[in-house]
Short mmCIF file of C-alpha atoms in Angstrom, two decimals:
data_model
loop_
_atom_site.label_atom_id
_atom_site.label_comp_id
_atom_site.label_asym_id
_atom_site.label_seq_id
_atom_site.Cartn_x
_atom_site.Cartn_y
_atom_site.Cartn_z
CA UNK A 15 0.00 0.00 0.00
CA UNK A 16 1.52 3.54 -0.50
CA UNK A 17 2.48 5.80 2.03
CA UNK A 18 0.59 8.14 1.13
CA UNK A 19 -2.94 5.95 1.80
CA UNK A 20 -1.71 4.29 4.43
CA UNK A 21 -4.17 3.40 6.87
CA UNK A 22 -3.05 3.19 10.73
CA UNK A 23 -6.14 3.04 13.68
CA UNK A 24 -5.40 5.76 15.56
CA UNK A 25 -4.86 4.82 19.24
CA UNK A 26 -3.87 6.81 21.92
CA UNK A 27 -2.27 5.65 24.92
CA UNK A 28 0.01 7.16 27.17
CA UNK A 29 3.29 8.36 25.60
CA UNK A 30 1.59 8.05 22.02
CA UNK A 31 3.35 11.10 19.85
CA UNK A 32 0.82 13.39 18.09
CA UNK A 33 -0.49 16.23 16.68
CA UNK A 34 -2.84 18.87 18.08
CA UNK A 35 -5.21 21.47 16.20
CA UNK A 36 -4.99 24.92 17.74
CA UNK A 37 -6.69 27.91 16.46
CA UNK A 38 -6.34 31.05 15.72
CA UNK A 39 -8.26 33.46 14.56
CA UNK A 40 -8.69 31.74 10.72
CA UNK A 41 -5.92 30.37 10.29
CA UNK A 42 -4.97 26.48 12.76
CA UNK A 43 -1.87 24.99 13.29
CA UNK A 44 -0.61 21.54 14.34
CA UNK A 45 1.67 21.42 17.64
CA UNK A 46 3.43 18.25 18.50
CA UNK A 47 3.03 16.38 22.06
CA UNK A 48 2.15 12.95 23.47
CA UNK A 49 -0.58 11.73 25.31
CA UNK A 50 -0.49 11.76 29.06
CA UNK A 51 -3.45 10.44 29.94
CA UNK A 52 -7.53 10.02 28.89
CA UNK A 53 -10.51 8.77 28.55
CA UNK A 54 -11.61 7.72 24.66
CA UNK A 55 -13.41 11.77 24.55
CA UNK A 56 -10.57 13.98 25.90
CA UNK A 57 -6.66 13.62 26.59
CA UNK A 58 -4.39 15.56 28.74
CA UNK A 59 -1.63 16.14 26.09
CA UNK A 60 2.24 17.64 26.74
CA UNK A 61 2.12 19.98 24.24
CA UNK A 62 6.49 20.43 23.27
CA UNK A 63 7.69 24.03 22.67
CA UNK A 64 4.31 26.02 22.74
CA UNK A 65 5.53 28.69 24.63
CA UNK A 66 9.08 31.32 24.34
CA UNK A 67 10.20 29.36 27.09
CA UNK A 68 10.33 26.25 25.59
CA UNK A 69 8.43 24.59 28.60
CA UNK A 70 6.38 21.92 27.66
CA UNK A 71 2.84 22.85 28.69
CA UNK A 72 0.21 20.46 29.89
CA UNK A 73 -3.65 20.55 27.88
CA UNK A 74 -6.83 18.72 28.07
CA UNK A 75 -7.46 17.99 24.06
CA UNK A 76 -10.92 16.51 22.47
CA UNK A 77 -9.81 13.46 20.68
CA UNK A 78 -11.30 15.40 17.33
CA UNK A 79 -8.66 18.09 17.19
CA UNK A 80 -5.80 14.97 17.50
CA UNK A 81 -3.68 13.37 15.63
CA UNK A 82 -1.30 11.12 14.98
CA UNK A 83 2.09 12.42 13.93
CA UNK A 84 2.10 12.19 10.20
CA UNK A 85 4.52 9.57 8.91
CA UNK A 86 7.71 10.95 6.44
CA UNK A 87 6.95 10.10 3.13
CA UNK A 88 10.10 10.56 2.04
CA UNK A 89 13.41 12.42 1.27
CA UNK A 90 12.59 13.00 -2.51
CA UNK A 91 9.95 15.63 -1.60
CA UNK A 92 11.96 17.48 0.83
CA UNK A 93 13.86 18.77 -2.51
CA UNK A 94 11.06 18.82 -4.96
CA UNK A 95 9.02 21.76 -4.24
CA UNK A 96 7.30 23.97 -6.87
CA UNK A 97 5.22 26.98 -7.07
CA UNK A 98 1.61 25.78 -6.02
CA UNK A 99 2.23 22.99 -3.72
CA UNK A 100 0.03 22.65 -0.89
CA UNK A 101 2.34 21.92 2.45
CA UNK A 102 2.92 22.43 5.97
CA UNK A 103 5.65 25.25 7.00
CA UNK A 104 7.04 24.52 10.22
CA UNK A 105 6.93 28.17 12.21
CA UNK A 106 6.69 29.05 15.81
CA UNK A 107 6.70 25.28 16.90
CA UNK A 108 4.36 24.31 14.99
CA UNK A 109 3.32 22.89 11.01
CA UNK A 110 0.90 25.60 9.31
CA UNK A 111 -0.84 24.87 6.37
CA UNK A 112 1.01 26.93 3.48
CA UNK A 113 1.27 26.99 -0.01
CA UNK A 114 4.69 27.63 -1.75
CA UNK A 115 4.90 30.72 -4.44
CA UNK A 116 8.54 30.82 -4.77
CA UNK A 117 11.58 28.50 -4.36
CA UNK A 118 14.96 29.26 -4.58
CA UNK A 119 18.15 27.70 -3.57
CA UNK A 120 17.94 25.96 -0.35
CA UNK A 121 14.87 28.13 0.44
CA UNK A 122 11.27 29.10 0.18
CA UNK A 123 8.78 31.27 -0.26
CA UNK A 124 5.20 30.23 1.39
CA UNK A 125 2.05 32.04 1.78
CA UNK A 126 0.33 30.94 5.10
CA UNK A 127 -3.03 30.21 4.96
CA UNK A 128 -5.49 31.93 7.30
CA UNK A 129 -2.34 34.50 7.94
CA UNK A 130 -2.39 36.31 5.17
CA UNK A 131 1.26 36.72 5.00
CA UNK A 132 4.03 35.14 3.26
CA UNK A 133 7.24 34.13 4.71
CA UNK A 134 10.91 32.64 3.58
CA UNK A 135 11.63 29.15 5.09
CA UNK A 136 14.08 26.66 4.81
CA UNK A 137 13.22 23.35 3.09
CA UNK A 138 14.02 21.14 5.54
CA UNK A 139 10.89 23.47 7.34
CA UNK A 140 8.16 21.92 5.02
CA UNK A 141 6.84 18.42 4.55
CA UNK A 142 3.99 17.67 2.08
CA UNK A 143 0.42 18.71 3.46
CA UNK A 144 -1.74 15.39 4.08
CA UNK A 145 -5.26 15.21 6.59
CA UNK A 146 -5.86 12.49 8.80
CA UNK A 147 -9.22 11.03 7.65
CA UNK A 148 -11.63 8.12 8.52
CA UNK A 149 -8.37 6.58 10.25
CA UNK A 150 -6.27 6.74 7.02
CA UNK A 151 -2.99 9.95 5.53
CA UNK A 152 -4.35 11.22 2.18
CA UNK A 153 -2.42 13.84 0.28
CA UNK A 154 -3.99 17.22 -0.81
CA UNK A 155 -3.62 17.24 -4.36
CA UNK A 156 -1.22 19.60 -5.90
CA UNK A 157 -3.60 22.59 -7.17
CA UNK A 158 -2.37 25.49 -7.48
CA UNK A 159 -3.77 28.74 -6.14
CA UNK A 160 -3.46 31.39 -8.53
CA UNK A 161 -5.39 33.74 -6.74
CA UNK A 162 -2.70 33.63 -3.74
CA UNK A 163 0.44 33.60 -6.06
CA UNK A 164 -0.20 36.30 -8.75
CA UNK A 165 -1.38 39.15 -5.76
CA UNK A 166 1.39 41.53 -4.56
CA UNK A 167 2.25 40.51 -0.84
CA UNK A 168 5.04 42.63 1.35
CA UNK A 169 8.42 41.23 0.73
CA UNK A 170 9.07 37.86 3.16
CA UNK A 171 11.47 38.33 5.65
CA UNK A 172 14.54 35.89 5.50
CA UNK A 173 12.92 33.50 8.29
CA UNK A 174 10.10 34.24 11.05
CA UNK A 175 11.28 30.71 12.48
CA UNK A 176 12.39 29.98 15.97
CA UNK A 177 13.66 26.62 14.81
CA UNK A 178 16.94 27.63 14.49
#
């Protein structure tokens, strides 16, 4: 079966390592923790590097805004990005849904959805954009968003990542 449709039940038990939806505003993110503890409805969930401090911080999570962390799919895409690919940048600690509108040598250029801003980040920063659904990874298919690219955005700044 491919990685990309791979199917995994989704069980969470203590120490399981996944994903959490957080909000904001109109734009989500997905932070990475494990489980601590809970009950089939809710889990108490370390959430890792959420805050400046880089203090894991300690949140009860419905089991519908979790996830399991996404799989690699391999190290071919990490150096095959073009103009309209639907991803996930990793900024602040966390993987935002982005599309890319520029790449250039050992960088690029992605508009964050919900954000309304676009950034420079490094590749090694983005992994392919896939949703957890009905128990199974699916990839978003590659459609570009001409809309996004062709309008004139501020210039990005070289990185707004904390990741180092």
């Amino acid at each position: 079966m491919a990685a990309a449709n791979m199917k995994m039940k989704m069980q969470l038990r203590k120490g399981s390592e996944v994903e959490v939806q957080r909000w904001d505003g109109d734009s989500y993110s997905w932070l990475s923790g494990d489980v601590v503890s809970g009950n089939g409805r809710t889990y108490l969930v370390r959430i890792h590097g959420a805050t400046t401090s880089q203090a894991a911080v300690l949140e009860r999570v419905a089991r519908k805004f979790i996830r399991p962390t996404p799989v690699p799919v391999g190290l071919r895409a990490l150096y095959s990005w073009s103009t309209g690919d639907e991803v996930e940048a990793f900024v602040d600690h966390a993987w935002c849904p982005a599309v890319v509108t520029a790449v250039g040598y050992g960088k690029v250029v992605v508009y964050l959805h919900g954000k309304m801003k676009k950034i420079r980040v490094r590749t090694c920063e983005l992994r392919l954009r896939r949703q957890w659904d009905g128990n199974q990874w699916t990839l978003l298919d590659k459609k570009p968003r001409e809309a996004i690219i062709s309008r004139e955005f501020p210039a990005a700044a070289d990185s707004h990542n904390v990741a180092g």
